[in-house]
Coordinates of C-alpha atoms and ligand atoms in Angstrom, one line a residue:
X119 CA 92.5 92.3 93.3
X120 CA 93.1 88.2 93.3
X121 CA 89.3 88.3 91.6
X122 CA 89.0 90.8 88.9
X123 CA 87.0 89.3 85.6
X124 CA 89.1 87.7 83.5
X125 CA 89.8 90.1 80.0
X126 CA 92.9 90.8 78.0
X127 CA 94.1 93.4 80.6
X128 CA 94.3 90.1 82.8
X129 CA 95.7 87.8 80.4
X130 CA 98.6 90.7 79.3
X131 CA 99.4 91.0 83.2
X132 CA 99.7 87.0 83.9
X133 CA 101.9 86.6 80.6
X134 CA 104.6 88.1 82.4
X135 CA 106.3 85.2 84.5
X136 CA 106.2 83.6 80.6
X137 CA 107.4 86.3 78.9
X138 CA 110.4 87.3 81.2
X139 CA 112.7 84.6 80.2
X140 CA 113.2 86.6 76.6
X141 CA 114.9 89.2 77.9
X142 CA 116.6 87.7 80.3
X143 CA 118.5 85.4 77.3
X144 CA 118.7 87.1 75.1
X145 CA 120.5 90.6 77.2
X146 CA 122.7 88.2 78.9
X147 CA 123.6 86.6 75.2
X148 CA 124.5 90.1 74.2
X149 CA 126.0 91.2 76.8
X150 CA 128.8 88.0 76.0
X151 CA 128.5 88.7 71.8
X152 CA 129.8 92.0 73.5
X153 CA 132.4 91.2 75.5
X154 CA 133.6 88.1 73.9
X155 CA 135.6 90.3 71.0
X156 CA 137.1 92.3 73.5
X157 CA 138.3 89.4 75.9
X158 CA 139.5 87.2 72.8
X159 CA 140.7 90.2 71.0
X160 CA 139.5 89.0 67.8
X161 CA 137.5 90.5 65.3
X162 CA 134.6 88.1 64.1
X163 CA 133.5 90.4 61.7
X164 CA 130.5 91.5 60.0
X165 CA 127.7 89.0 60.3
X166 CA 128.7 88.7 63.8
X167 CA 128.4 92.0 64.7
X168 CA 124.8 92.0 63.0
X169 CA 124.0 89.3 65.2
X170 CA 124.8 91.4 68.3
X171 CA 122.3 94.0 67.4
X172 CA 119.5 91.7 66.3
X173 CA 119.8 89.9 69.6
X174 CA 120.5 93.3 71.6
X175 CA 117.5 94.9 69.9
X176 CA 115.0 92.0 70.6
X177 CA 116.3 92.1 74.4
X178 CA 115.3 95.4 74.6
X179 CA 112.2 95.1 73.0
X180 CA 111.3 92.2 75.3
X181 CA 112.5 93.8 78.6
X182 CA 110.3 96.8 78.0
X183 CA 107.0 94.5 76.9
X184 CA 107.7 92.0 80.3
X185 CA 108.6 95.1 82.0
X186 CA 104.5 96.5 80.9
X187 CA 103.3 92.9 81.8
X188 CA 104.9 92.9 85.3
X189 CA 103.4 96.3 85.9
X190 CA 99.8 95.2 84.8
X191 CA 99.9 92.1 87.0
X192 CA 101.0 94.0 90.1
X193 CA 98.4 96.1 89.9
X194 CA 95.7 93.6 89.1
X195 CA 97.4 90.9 91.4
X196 CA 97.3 91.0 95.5
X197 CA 101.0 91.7 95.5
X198 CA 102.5 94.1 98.3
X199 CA 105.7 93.9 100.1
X200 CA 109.4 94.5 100.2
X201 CA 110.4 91.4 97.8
X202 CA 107.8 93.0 95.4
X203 CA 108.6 96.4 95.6
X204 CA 112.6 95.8 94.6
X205 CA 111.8 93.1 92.2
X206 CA 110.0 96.0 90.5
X207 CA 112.5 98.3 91.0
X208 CA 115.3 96.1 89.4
X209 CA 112.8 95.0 86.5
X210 CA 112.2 97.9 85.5
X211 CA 115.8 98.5 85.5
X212 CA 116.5 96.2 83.2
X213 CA 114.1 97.7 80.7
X214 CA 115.4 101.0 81.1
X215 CA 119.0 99.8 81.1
X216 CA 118.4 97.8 77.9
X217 CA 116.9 100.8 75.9
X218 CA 119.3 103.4 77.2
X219 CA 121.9 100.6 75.8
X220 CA 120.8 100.8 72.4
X221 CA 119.9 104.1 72.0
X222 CA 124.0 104.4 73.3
X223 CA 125.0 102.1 71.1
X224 CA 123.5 103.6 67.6
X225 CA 125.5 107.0 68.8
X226 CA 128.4 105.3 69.6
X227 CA 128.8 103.9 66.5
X228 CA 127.4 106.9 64.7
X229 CA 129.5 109.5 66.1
X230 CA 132.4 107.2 66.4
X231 CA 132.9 107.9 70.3
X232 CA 135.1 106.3 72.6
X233 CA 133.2 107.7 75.7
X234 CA 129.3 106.8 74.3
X235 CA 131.0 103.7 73.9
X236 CA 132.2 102.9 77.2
X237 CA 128.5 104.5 78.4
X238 CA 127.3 101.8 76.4
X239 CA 129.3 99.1 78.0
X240 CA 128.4 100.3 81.5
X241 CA 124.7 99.8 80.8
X242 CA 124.8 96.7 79.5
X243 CA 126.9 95.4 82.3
X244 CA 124.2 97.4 84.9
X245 CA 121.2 95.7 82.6
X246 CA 123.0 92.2 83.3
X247 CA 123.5 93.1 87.0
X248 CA 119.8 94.2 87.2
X249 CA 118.4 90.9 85.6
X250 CA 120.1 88.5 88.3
X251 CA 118.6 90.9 91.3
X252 CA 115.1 91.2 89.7
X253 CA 115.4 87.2 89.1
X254 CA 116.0 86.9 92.1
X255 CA 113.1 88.5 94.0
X256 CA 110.8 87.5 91.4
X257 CA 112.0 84.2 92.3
X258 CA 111.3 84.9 96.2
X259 CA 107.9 86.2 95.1
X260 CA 106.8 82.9 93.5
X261 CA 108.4 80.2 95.7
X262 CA 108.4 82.0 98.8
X263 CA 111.7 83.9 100.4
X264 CA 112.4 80.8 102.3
X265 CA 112.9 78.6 99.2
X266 CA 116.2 79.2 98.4
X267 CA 118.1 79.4 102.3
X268 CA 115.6 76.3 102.8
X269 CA 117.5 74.4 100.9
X270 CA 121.3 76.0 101.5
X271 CA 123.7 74.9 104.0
X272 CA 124.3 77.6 106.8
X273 CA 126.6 80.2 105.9
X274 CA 125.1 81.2 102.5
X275 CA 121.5 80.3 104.1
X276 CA 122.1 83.6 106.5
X277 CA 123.5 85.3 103.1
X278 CA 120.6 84.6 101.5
X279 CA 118.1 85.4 104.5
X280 CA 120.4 88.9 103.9
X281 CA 122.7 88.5 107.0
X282 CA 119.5 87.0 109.5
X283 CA 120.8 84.3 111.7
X284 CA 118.7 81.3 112.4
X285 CA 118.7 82.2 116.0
X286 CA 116.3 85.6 115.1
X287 CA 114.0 83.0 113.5
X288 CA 112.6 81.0 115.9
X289 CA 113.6 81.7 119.5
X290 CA 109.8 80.6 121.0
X291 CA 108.7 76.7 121.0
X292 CA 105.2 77.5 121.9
X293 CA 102.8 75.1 120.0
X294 CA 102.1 77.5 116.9
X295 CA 105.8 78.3 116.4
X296 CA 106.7 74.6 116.2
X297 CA 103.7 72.6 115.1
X298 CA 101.6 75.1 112.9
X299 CA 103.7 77.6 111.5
X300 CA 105.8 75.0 109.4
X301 CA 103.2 73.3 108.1
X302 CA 101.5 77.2 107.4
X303 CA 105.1 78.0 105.7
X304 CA 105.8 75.0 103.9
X305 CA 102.2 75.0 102.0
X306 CA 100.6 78.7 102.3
X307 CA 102.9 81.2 103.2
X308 CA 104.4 81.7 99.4
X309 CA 100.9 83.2 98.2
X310 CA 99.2 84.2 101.9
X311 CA 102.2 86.2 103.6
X312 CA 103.9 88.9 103.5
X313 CA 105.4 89.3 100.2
X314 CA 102.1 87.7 98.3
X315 CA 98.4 88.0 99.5
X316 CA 96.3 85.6 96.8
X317 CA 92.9 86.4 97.8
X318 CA 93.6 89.6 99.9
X319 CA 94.7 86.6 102.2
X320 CA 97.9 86.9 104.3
X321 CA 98.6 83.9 107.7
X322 CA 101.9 86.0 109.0
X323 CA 99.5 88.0 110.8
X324 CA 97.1 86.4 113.9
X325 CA 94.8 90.2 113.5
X326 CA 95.0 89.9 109.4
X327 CA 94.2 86.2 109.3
X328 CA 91.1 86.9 111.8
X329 CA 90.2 90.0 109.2
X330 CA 90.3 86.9 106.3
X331 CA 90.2 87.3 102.4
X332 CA 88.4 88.8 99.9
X333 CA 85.4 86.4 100.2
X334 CA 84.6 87.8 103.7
X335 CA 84.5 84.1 104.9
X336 CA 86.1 83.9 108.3
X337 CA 89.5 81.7 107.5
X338 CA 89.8 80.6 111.3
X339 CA 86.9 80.8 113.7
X340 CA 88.4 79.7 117.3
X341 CA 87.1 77.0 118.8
X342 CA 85.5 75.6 115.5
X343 CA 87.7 73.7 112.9
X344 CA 84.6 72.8 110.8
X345 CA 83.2 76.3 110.2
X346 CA 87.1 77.9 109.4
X347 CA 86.9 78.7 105.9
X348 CA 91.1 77.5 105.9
X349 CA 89.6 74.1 107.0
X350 CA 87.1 73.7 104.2
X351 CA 89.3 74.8 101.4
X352 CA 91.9 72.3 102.7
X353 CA 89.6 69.7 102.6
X354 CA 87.8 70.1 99.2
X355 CA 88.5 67.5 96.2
X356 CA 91.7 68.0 94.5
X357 CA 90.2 69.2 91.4
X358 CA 87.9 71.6 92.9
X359 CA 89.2 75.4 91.8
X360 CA 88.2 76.4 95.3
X361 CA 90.9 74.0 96.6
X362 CA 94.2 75.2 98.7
X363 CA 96.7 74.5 97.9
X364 CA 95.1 75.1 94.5
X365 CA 96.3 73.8 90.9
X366 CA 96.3 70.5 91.8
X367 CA 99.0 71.0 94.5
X368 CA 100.0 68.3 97.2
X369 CA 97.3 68.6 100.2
X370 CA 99.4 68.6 103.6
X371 CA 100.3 65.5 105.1
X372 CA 97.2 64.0 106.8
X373 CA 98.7 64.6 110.3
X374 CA 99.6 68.2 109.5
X375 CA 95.6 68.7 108.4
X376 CA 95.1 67.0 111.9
X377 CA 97.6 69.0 113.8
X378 CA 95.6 72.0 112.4
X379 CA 92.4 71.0 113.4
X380 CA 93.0 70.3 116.6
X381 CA 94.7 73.9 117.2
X382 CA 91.8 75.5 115.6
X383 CA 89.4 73.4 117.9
X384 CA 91.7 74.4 121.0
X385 CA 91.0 77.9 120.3
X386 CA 93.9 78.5 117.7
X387 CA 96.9 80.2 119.8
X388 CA 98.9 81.9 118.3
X389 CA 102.9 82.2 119.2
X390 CA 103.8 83.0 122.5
X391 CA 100.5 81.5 123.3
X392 CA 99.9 77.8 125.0
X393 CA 97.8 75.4 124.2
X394 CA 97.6 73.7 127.3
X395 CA 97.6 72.8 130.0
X396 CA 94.1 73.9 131.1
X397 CA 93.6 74.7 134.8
X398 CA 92.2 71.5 134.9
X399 CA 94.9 69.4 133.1
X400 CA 97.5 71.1 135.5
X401 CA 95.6 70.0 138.2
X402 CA 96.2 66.3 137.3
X403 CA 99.0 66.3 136.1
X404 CA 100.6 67.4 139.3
X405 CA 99.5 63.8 140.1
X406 CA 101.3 62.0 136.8
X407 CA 103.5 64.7 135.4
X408 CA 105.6 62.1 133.8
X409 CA 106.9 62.0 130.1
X410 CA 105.6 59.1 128.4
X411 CA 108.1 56.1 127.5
X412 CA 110.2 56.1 124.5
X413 CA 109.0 52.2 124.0
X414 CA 105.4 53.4 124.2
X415 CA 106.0 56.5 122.1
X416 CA 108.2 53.7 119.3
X417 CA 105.4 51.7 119.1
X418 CA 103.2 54.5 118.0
X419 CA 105.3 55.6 116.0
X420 CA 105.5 51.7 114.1
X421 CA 101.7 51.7 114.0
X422 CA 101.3 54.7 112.2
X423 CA 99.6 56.9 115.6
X424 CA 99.4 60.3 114.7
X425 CA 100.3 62.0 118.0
X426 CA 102.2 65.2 119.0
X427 CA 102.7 66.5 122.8
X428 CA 100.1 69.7 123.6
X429 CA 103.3 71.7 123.7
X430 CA 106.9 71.8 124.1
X431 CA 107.5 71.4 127.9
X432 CA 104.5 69.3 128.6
X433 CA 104.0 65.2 128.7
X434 CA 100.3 65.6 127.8
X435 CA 99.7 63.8 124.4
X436 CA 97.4 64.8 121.6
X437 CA 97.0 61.2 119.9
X438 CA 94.6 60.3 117.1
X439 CA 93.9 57.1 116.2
X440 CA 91.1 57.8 113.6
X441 CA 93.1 58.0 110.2
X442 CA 93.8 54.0 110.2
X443 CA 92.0 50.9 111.7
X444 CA 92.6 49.4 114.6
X445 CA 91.7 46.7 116.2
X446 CA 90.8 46.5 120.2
X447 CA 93.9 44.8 121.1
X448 CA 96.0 46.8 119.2
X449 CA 93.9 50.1 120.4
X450 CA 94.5 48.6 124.0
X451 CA 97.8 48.1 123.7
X452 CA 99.0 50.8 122.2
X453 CA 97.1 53.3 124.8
X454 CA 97.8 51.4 128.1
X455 CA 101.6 52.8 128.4
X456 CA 100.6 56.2 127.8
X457 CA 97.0 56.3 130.1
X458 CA 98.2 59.1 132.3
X459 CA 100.0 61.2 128.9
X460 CA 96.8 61.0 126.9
X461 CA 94.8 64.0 127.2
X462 CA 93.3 64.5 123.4
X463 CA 92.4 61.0 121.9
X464 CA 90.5 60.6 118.9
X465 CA 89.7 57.3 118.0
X466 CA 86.5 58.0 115.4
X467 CA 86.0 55.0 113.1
X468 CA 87.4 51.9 115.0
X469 CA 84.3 49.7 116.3
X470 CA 84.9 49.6 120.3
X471 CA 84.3 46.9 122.8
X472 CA 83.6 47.2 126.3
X473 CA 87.1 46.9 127.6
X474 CA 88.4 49.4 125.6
X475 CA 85.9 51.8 126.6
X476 CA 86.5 50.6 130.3
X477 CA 90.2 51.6 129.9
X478 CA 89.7 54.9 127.6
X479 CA 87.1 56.0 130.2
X480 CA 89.9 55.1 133.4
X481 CA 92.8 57.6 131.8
X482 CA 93.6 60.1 134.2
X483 CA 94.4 63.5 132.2
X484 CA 91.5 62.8 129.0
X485 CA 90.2 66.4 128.6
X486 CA 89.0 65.8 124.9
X487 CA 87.6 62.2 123.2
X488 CA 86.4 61.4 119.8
X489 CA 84.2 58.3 119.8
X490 CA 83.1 59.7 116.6
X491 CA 81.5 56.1 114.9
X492 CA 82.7 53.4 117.1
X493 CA 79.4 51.5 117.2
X494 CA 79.4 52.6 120.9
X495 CA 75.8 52.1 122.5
X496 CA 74.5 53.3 125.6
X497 CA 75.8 50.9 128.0
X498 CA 79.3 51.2 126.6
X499 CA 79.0 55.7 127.4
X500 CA 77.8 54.6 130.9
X501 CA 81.6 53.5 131.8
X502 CA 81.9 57.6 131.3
X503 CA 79.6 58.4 134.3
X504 CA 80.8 60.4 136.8
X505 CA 84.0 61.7 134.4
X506 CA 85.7 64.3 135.9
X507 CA 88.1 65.7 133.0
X508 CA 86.5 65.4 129.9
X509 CA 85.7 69.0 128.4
X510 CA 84.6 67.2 125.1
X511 CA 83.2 64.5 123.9
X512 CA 82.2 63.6 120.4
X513 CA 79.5 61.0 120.0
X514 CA 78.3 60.9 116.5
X515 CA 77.2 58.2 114.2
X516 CA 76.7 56.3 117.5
X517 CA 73.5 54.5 118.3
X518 CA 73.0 56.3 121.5
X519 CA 69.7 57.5 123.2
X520 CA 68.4 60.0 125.7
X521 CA 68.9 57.3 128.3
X522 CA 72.0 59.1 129.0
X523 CA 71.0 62.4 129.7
X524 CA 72.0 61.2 133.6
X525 CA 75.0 59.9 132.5
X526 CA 76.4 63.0 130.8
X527 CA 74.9 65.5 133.6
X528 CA 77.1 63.6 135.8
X529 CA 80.3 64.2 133.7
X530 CA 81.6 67.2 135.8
X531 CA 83.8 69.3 133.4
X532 CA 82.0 68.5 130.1
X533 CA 81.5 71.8 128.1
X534 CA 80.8 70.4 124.5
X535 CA 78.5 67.7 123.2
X536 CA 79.2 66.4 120.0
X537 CA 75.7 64.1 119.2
X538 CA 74.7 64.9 115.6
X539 CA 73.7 61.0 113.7
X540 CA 72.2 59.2 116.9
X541 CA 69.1 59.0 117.9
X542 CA 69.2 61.6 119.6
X543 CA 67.2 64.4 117.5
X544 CA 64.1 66.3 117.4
X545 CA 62.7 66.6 121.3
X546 CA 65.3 64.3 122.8
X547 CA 67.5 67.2 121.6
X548 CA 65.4 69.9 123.1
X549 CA 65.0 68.0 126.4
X550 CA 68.6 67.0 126.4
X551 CA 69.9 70.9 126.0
X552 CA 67.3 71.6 128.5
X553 CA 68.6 69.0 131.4
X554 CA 72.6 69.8 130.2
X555 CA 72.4 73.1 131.3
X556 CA 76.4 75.2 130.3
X557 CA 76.8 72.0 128.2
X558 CA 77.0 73.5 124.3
X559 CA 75.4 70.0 123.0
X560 CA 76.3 70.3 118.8
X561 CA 73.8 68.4 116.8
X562 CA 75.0 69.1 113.5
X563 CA 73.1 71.6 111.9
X564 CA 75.2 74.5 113.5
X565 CA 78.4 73.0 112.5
X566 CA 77.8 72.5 109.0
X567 CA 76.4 76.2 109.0
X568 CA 79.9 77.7 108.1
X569 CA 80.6 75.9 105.3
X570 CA 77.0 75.9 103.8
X571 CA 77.4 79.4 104.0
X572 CA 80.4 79.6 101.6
X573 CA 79.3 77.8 98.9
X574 CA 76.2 80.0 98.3
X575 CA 78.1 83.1 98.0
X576 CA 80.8 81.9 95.5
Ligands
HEC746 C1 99.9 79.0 94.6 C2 99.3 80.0 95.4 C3 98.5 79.6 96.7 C4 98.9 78.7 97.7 C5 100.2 78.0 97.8 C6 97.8 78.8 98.6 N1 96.8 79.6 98.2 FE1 95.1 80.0 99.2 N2 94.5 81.2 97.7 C7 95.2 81.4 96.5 C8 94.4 82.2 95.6 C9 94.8 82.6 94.2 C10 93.2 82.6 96.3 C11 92.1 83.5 95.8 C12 91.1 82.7 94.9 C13 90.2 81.8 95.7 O1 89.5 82.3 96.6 O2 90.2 80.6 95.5 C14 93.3 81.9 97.6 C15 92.4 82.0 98.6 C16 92.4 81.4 99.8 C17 91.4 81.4 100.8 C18 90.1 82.2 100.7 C19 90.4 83.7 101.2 C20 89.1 84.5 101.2 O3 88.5 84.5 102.2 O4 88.8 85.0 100.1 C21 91.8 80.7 101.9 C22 91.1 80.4 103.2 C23 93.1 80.1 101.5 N3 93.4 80.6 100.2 C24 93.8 79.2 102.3 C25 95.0 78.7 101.9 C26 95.7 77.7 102.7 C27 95.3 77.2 104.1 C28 96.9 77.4 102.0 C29 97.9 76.4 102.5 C30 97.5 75.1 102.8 C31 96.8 78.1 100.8 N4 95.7 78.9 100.7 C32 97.8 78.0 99.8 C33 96.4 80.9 96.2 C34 97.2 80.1 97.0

């Protein structure tokens, strides 16, 4: 499949999408030397005529050598699917087509016959027919079948969708439909769905994606962002070969690479699915079920926030803070309107002082914090003592210490530990897991696992 040894059995198959373009001129230029005479009713005599047959000949020719190439790359490509299956059919129509027509036209003008003749005109109108319909599922196959109606205005969008209504797309607005699916289609889904699987790879799927690629890698693991195969590949250098999108291709927009993240981290639900609201979260929020202000939701918006709501119907925010810096009066006053809507904050990389912790610590729905780097010491994680709806916290690169072994015990709903780069290490660690007992405390080591993993069997 996607990862047979390069040879010229490869090279012959991938020469295809360069090779096609031949026959497609030069069949539709004879088709017009063809017709042209007939329409104008004027004869443009000999050399002309020898021009038809060089050009019809060399179509042929063409159609039946890209025709050989198409066949050699579907069967050493991960191609499967209906846009395959009638770009195929209609390719190799117009090799067939094109061949019948010369053969027709050498009898035709060796016998002299009217009705080999019109035969011949038939085919070369079917061969011209054929070479539009092939073109255009060859052109589905390598930009995706949403790339044309994408970009078209309604009525011929449905036509080109072949008579689908935008209602039968998207009729749920769960958190995969409307957050992760676009960002899926817009980047992956023209190699990894259902008309293309690069990598035996396909994300239309929730049971095939879980089955992954050829590697054996898992592409999504629940719960765990960092050890998702999709994750890594999204984050390696541009240049790297192992990089997807590959070939140098645009990464998704840093928010969407968030976005995706956090879904994977929340256990990656798929449509139909919620995200949220946990037990817990609905517990709160029957407290301060309010939607956050459109001021408050502006004025993120103007300092570049990244933040989405956990789903449709929900005022919970997810609201990440890490890909810029802030300072703590800008952090504080950007937070303080939404304290009772933030429920995922991530604010990894801004240096924190104590009132900002004071009034991170005091929102009332925070299930899941990143203090990820932001210089927070031991006094400043006391203000979290006590915390009743924090699942998660991430700690690293902090200089914190065993000292707060009481501290988190005390946190009532904490389930994960994030605590790899502080001092806590070695026994602390031990003793720490031992006295945080249903706590998963991460130190590192088991996150980078996944990863680690892949590149030593590539
Ligand atoms: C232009 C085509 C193309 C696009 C677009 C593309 N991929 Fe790929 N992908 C490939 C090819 C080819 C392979 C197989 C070679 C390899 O493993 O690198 C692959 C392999 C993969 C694999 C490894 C599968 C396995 O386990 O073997 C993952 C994961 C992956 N892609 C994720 C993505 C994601 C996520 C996106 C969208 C952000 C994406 N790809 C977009 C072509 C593409």
């Amino acid at each position: 499949m996607g990862l047979a040894e390069p040879g010229y059995i490869l090279l012959f198959g991938r020469l295809h999408p360069l090779v096609l373009h031949f026959p497609v001129a030069l069949l539709i230029v004879a088709a017009v030397l063809e017709f042209l005479p007939k329409i104008t009713k004027t004869n443009y005599g000999n050399g002309y005529n020898i021009a038809l047959w060089i050009v019809l000949c060399l179509g042929a020719l063409s159609a039946v050598v890209a025709a050989s190439m198409g066949l050699t790359l579907a069967s050493t490509g991960s191609y499967g699917g209906e846009m395959v299956y009638w770009h195929m059919r209609f390719g190799l129509s117009v090799a067939g087509f094109s061949v019948v027509a010369v053969l027709l036209k050498v009898f035709a003008a060796e016998k002299s016959s009217k009705l080999l003749s019109r035969l011949y005109s038939v085919s070369l109108i079917a061969c011209v027919f054929a070479i539009f319909m092939a073109g255009h599922y060859g052109g589905a196959l390598t930009h995706g079948s949403e790339f044309l109606p994408s970009a078209a205005p309604e009525p011929i969008a449905s036509w080109l969708r072949g008579g689908e209504t935008a209602t039968v797309k998207r009729v749920s607005n769960d958190h995969y439909s409307t957050a992760i699916k676009p960002i899926i289609d817009e980047h992956c889904a023209s190699c990894h769905g259902v008309d293309k699987q690069e990598g035996g790879l396909r994300f239309d799927d929730p049971e095939l994606v879980l089955i992954g690629g050829e590697s054996g890698l898992p592409t999504i693991v629940p719960g765990k962002a960092l050890s998702s195969e999709m994750v890594r590949r999204l984050f390696l250098n541009r240049e790297d070969k192992k990089a997807m999108p590959p070939d140098g291709r645009a990464r998704p927009a840093d928010r969407d690479l968030v976005i995706i993240m956090d879904w994977i981290e929340a256990g990656a639900p798929w449509q139909g699915e919620t995200i949220g609201p946990t037990p817990l979260m609905a517990d709160s929020l029957s407290v301060n079920a309010v939607p956050a202000s459109l001021d408050a939701l502006d004025a993120l918006d103007t300092a570049g926030v990244t933040y989405f709501p956990m789903n449709e119907d929900n005022p919970l925010l997810n609201v990440d803070m890490s890909l810029k810096a802030y300072d703590n009066e800008m952090i504080k006053r950007l937070l303080e309107p939404i304290k009772n809507q933030v429920s995922w904050l991530n604010v990894a990389g801004n240096t924190l002082d104590d009132d900002t912790v004071e009034l991170i610590a005091s929102f009332a729905n925070l299930t899941r914090l990143s203090l990820a780097r932001t210089n927070i010491d031991d006094d400043k994680v006391g203000a979290f003592e006590g915390h009743t709806t924090l699942t998660s916290l991430n700690l690293t690169g902090n200089p914190i210490t065993l000292e707060l072994a009481d501290e988190f015990n005390s946190m009532t709903s904490l389930q994960t530990l994030y605590i790899w780069g502080t001092a806590i290490e070695g026994d602390d660690l031990l003793r720490l897991r031992d006295i945080l007992d249903g706590v998963t405390v991460l130190s590192g080591a088991e996150l980078i696992k996944g990863p680690a993993v892949a590149s030593e069997t590539e």
